[in-house]
């Protein structure tokens, strides 16, 4: 069995406070969206304030579409102040980072872990739009595999 070259899942070995600004913004936005939705409040206004304050207002529509596609039965994201990164949160960041780098197949595989094929394809489409809007706003997600020692 090979033990070299097997990647560690990005972001799971980090505290949320140690994330770079682009990843932290996405994590905070997803957690805020979940909190507002669970409180039976419309998530868009709170999300709009957060994203606009970070000059990433154009990410609202694709981000909200992705979050609406997520299966919310098992509460995939942690609370706003949770210091750890939940596995689904790490996957969400990974899928978005891969989409930003043009790795559509790999991003789709991540989305398929949580949703059926049609929803995963829609998530990929909106993930590409989200990652492009982030890039246009000067927010680049780090390369996920190199961050953990993969060469």
PDB file of C-alpha atoms in Angstrom:
ATOM      1  CA  UNK A   1       0.000   0.000   0.000  1.00  0.00           C
ATOM      2  CA  UNK A   2       1.367   3.397  -0.965  1.00  0.00           C
ATOM      3  CA  UNK A   3       1.647   5.944   1.791  1.00  0.00           C
ATOM      4  CA  UNK A   4       3.504   8.641  -0.080  1.00  0.00           C
ATOM      5  CA  UNK A   5       1.628  11.136  -2.167  1.00  0.00           C
ATOM      6  CA  UNK A   6      -1.714  10.626  -0.442  1.00  0.00           C
ATOM      7  CA  UNK A   7      -3.011  14.139   0.211  1.00  0.00           C
ATOM      8  CA  UNK A   8      -4.292  15.399   3.517  1.00  0.00           C
ATOM      9  CA  UNK A   9      -7.698  17.006   3.223  1.00  0.00           C
ATOM     10  CA  UNK A  10      -7.087  20.743   3.100  1.00  0.00           C
ATOM     11  CA  UNK A  11      -8.237  23.040   5.877  1.00  0.00           C
ATOM     12  CA  UNK A  12      -9.282  20.308   8.317  1.00  0.00           C
ATOM     13  CA  UNK A  13      -6.095  20.606  10.347  1.00  0.00           C
ATOM     14  CA  UNK A  14      -6.506  24.359  10.843  1.00  0.00           C
ATOM     15  CA  UNK A  15      -8.434  26.607  13.163  1.00  0.00           C
ATOM     16  CA  UNK A  16     -11.034  28.762  11.452  1.00  0.00           C
ATOM     17  CA  UNK A  17      -9.251  31.890  12.683  1.00  0.00           C
ATOM     18  CA  UNK A  18      -6.076  30.827  10.856  1.00  0.00           C
ATOM     19  CA  UNK A  19      -7.716  30.670   7.426  1.00  0.00           C
ATOM     20  CA  UNK A  20      -6.641  33.141   4.728  1.00  0.00           C
ATOM     21  CA  UNK A  21      -9.109  35.979   4.121  1.00  0.00           C
ATOM     22  CA  UNK A  22     -10.867  34.460   1.077  1.00  0.00           C
ATOM     23  CA  UNK A  23     -11.468  31.103   2.772  1.00  0.00           C
ATOM     24  CA  UNK A  24     -12.548  32.785   6.013  1.00  0.00           C
ATOM     25  CA  UNK A  25     -15.056  34.935   4.151  1.00  0.00           C
ATOM     26  CA  UNK A  26     -16.611  31.868   2.493  1.00  0.00           C
ATOM     27  CA  UNK A  27     -16.702  29.982   5.786  1.00  0.00           C
ATOM     28  CA  UNK A  28     -18.291  32.898   7.649  1.00  0.00           C
ATOM     29  CA  UNK A  29     -20.817  33.408   4.868  1.00  0.00           C
ATOM     30  CA  UNK A  30     -21.863  29.734   4.853  1.00  0.00           C
ATOM     31  CA  UNK A  31     -22.153  29.645   8.639  1.00  0.00           C
ATOM     32  CA  UNK A  32     -24.153  32.882   8.679  1.00  0.00           C
ATOM     33  CA  UNK A  33     -26.456  31.609   5.935  1.00  0.00           C
ATOM     34  CA  UNK A  34     -27.135  28.429   7.908  1.00  0.00           C
ATOM     35  CA  UNK A  35     -27.773  30.377  11.128  1.00  0.00           C
ATOM     36  CA  UNK A  36     -30.250  32.717   9.455  1.00  0.00           C
ATOM     37  CA  UNK A  37     -32.047  29.882   7.655  1.00  0.00           C
ATOM     38  CA  UNK A  38     -32.380  27.856  10.867  1.00  0.00           C
ATOM     39  CA  UNK A  39     -33.813  30.895  12.645  1.00  0.00           C
ATOM     40  CA  UNK A  40     -36.469  31.132   9.876  1.00  0.00           C
ATOM     41  CA  UNK A  41     -35.086  34.479   8.702  1.00  0.00           C
ATOM     42  CA  UNK A  42     -34.226  35.219   5.081  1.00  0.00           C
ATOM     43  CA  UNK A  43     -30.450  34.724   4.836  1.00  0.00           C
ATOM     44  CA  UNK A  44     -29.817  37.102   1.925  1.00  0.00           C
ATOM     45  CA  UNK A  45     -29.868  40.429   3.842  1.00  0.00           C
ATOM     46  CA  UNK A  46     -27.334  39.310   6.455  1.00  0.00           C
ATOM     47  CA  UNK A  47     -25.213  37.633   3.797  1.00  0.00           C
ATOM     48  CA  UNK A  48     -25.349  40.760   1.637  1.00  0.00           C
ATOM     49  CA  UNK A  49     -24.012  42.882   4.515  1.00  0.00           C
ATOM     50  CA  UNK A  50     -21.144  40.477   5.187  1.00  0.00           C
ATOM     51  CA  UNK A  51     -20.137  40.114   1.543  1.00  0.00           C
ATOM     52  CA  UNK A  52     -20.495  43.798   0.704  1.00  0.00           C
ATOM     53  CA  UNK A  53     -18.318  44.764   3.664  1.00  0.00           C
ATOM     54  CA  UNK A  54     -15.585  42.566   2.154  1.00  0.00           C
ATOM     55  CA  UNK A  55     -16.052  44.024  -1.366  1.00  0.00           C
ATOM     56  CA  UNK A  56     -17.445  40.680  -2.520  1.00  0.00           C
ATOM     57  CA  UNK A  57     -21.082  41.637  -3.077  1.00  0.00           C
ATOM     58  CA  UNK A  58     -21.132  40.007  -6.516  1.00  0.00           C
ATOM     59  CA  UNK A  59     -20.681  36.594  -4.899  1.00  0.00           C
ATOM     60  CA  UNK A  60     -24.083  36.720  -3.180  1.00  0.00           C
ATOM     61  CA  UNK A  61     -26.216  35.084  -5.888  1.00  0.00           C
ATOM     62  CA  UNK A  62     -23.940  32.132  -6.766  1.00  0.00           C
ATOM     63  CA  UNK A  63     -23.062  31.530  -3.111  1.00  0.00           C
ATOM     64  CA  UNK A  64     -26.672  31.566  -2.000  1.00  0.00           C
ATOM     65  CA  UNK A  65     -27.640  29.215  -4.834  1.00  0.00           C
ATOM     66  CA  UNK A  66     -24.960  26.717  -3.769  1.00  0.00           C
ATOM     67  CA  UNK A  67     -26.050  26.932  -0.142  1.00  0.00           C
ATOM     68  CA  UNK A  68     -29.667  26.301  -1.120  1.00  0.00           C
ATOM     69  CA  UNK A  69     -28.561  23.110  -2.906  1.00  0.00           C
ATOM     70  CA  UNK A  70     -26.761  21.738   0.178  1.00  0.00           C
ATOM     71  CA  UNK A  71     -28.581  19.020   2.165  1.00  0.00           C
ATOM     72  CA  UNK A  72     -29.433  20.818   5.394  1.00  0.00           C
ATOM     73  CA  UNK A  73     -30.886  17.886   7.313  1.00  0.00           C
ATOM     74  CA  UNK A  74     -27.668  17.135   9.190  1.00  0.00           C
ATOM     75  CA  UNK A  75     -26.497  20.760   9.673  1.00  0.00           C
ATOM     76  CA  UNK A  76     -23.363  20.681   7.525  1.00  0.00           C
ATOM     77  CA  UNK A  77     -21.787  23.861   8.849  1.00  0.00           C
ATOM     78  CA  UNK A  78     -20.682  24.692  12.375  1.00  0.00           C
ATOM     79  CA  UNK A  79     -21.897  27.676  14.381  1.00  0.00           C
ATOM     80  CA  UNK A  80     -20.502  31.138  13.647  1.00  0.00           C
ATOM     81  CA  UNK A  81     -18.037  31.103  16.542  1.00  0.00           C
ATOM     82  CA  UNK A  82     -16.906  27.477  16.301  1.00  0.00           C
ATOM     83  CA  UNK A  83     -13.086  27.387  16.210  1.00  0.00           C
ATOM     84  CA  UNK A  84     -12.829  24.097  14.276  1.00  0.00           C
ATOM     85  CA  UNK A  85     -13.547  23.481  10.612  1.00  0.00           C
ATOM     86  CA  UNK A  86     -16.289  20.900  10.060  1.00  0.00           C
ATOM     87  CA  UNK A  87     -15.550  18.285   7.341  1.00  0.00           C
ATOM     88  CA  UNK A  88     -18.344  19.568   5.096  1.00  0.00           C
ATOM     89  CA  UNK A  89     -16.957  23.085   5.453  1.00  0.00           C
ATOM     90  CA  UNK A  90     -13.556  21.840   4.345  1.00  0.00           C
ATOM     91  CA  UNK A  91     -15.165  20.133   1.359  1.00  0.00           C
ATOM     92  CA  UNK A  92     -17.079  23.293   0.480  1.00  0.00           C
ATOM     93  CA  UNK A  93     -13.845  25.300   0.516  1.00  0.00           C
ATOM     94  CA  UNK A  94     -12.060  22.581  -1.453  1.00  0.00           C
ATOM     95  CA  UNK A  95     -14.737  22.378  -4.166  1.00  0.00           C
ATOM     96  CA  UNK A  96     -14.698  26.160  -4.569  1.00  0.00           C
ATOM     97  CA  UNK A  97     -10.888  26.343  -4.670  1.00  0.00           C
ATOM     98  CA  UNK A  98     -10.751  23.602  -7.288  1.00  0.00           C
ATOM     99  CA  UNK A  99     -13.386  25.378  -9.385  1.00  0.00           C
ATOM    100  CA  UNK A 100     -11.352  28.589  -9.171  1.00  0.00           C
ATOM    101  CA  UNK A 101      -8.363  26.723 -10.615  1.00  0.00           C
ATOM    102  CA  UNK A 102     -10.340  25.195 -13.471  1.00  0.00           C
ATOM    103  CA  UNK A 103     -10.408  21.668 -12.009  1.00  0.00           C
ATOM    104  CA  UNK A 104     -14.094  21.130 -12.792  1.00  0.00           C
ATOM    105  CA  UNK A 105     -14.057  17.308 -12.611  1.00  0.00           C
ATOM    106  CA  UNK A 106     -12.392  17.309  -9.216  1.00  0.00           C
ATOM    107  CA  UNK A 107     -14.759  19.976  -7.920  1.00  0.00           C
ATOM    108  CA  UNK A 108     -17.747  17.970  -9.165  1.00  0.00           C
ATOM    109  CA  UNK A 109     -16.511  14.903  -7.293  1.00  0.00           C
ATOM    110  CA  UNK A 110     -16.542  16.893  -4.053  1.00  0.00           C
ATOM    111  CA  UNK A 111     -20.093  18.138  -4.678  1.00  0.00           C
ATOM    112  CA  UNK A 112     -21.229  14.580  -5.425  1.00  0.00           C
ATOM    113  CA  UNK A 113     -20.375  13.611  -1.850  1.00  0.00           C
ATOM    114  CA  UNK A 114     -23.444  15.514  -0.597  1.00  0.00           C
ATOM    115  CA  UNK A 115     -25.923  15.823  -3.419  1.00  0.00           C
ATOM    116  CA  UNK A 116     -27.387  13.971  -6.376  1.00  0.00           C
ATOM    117  CA  UNK A 117     -25.845  14.420  -9.818  1.00  0.00           C
ATOM    118  CA  UNK A 118     -28.150  17.173 -11.108  1.00  0.00           C
ATOM    119  CA  UNK A 119     -27.713  19.261  -7.948  1.00  0.00           C
ATOM    120  CA  UNK A 120     -23.952  18.639  -7.989  1.00  0.00           C
ATOM    121  CA  UNK A 121     -23.740  19.851 -11.593  1.00  0.00           C
ATOM    122  CA  UNK A 122     -25.680  22.978 -10.634  1.00  0.00           C
ATOM    123  CA  UNK A 123     -23.394  23.483  -7.627  1.00  0.00           C
ATOM    124  CA  UNK A 124     -20.380  23.187  -9.920  1.00  0.00           C
ATOM    125  CA  UNK A 125     -21.796  25.771 -12.322  1.00  0.00           C
ATOM    126  CA  UNK A 126     -22.470  28.206  -9.509  1.00  0.00           C
ATOM    127  CA  UNK A 127     -19.143  27.322  -7.888  1.00  0.00           C
ATOM    128  CA  UNK A 128     -17.349  28.442 -11.041  1.00  0.00           C
ATOM    129  CA  UNK A 129     -19.334  31.694 -10.995  1.00  0.00           C
ATOM    130  CA  UNK A 130     -18.621  32.132  -7.279  1.00  0.00           C
ATOM    131  CA  UNK A 131     -14.909  31.540  -7.675  1.00  0.00           C
ATOM    132  CA  UNK A 132     -14.731  33.937 -10.641  1.00  0.00           C
ATOM    133  CA  UNK A 133     -16.543  36.628  -8.640  1.00  0.00           C
ATOM    134  CA  UNK A 134     -14.121  36.082  -5.759  1.00  0.00           C
ATOM    135  CA  UNK A 135     -11.149  36.372  -8.119  1.00  0.00           C
ATOM    136  CA  UNK A 136     -12.604  39.519  -9.711  1.00  0.00           C
ATOM    137  CA  UNK A 137     -12.866  40.990  -6.205  1.00  0.00           C
ATOM    138  CA  UNK A 138      -9.216  40.220  -5.511  1.00  0.00           C
ATOM    139  CA  UNK A 139      -9.901  37.150  -3.367  1.00  0.00           C
ATOM    140  CA  UNK A 140      -7.990  34.080  -4.494  1.00  0.00           C
ATOM    141  CA  UNK A 141      -8.414  30.805  -2.645  1.00  0.00           C
ATOM    142  CA  UNK A 142      -5.144  29.045  -1.957  1.00  0.00           C
ATOM    143  CA  UNK A 143      -4.114  26.018  -3.965  1.00  0.00           C
ATOM    144  CA  UNK A 144      -5.599  23.252  -1.826  1.00  0.00           C
ATOM    145  CA  UNK A 145      -3.127  20.397  -2.302  1.00  0.00           C
ATOM    146  CA  UNK A 146       0.121  22.364  -2.135  1.00  0.00           C
ATOM    147  CA  UNK A 147      -1.003  23.923   1.138  1.00  0.00           C
ATOM    148  CA  UNK A 148      -0.674  20.541   2.838  1.00  0.00           C
ATOM    149  CA  UNK A 149       2.612  19.366   1.441  1.00  0.00           C
ATOM    150  CA  UNK A 150       1.464  17.768  -1.833  1.00  0.00           C
ATOM    151  CA  UNK A 151       3.850  18.481  -4.684  1.00  0.00           C
TER     152      UNK A 151
END
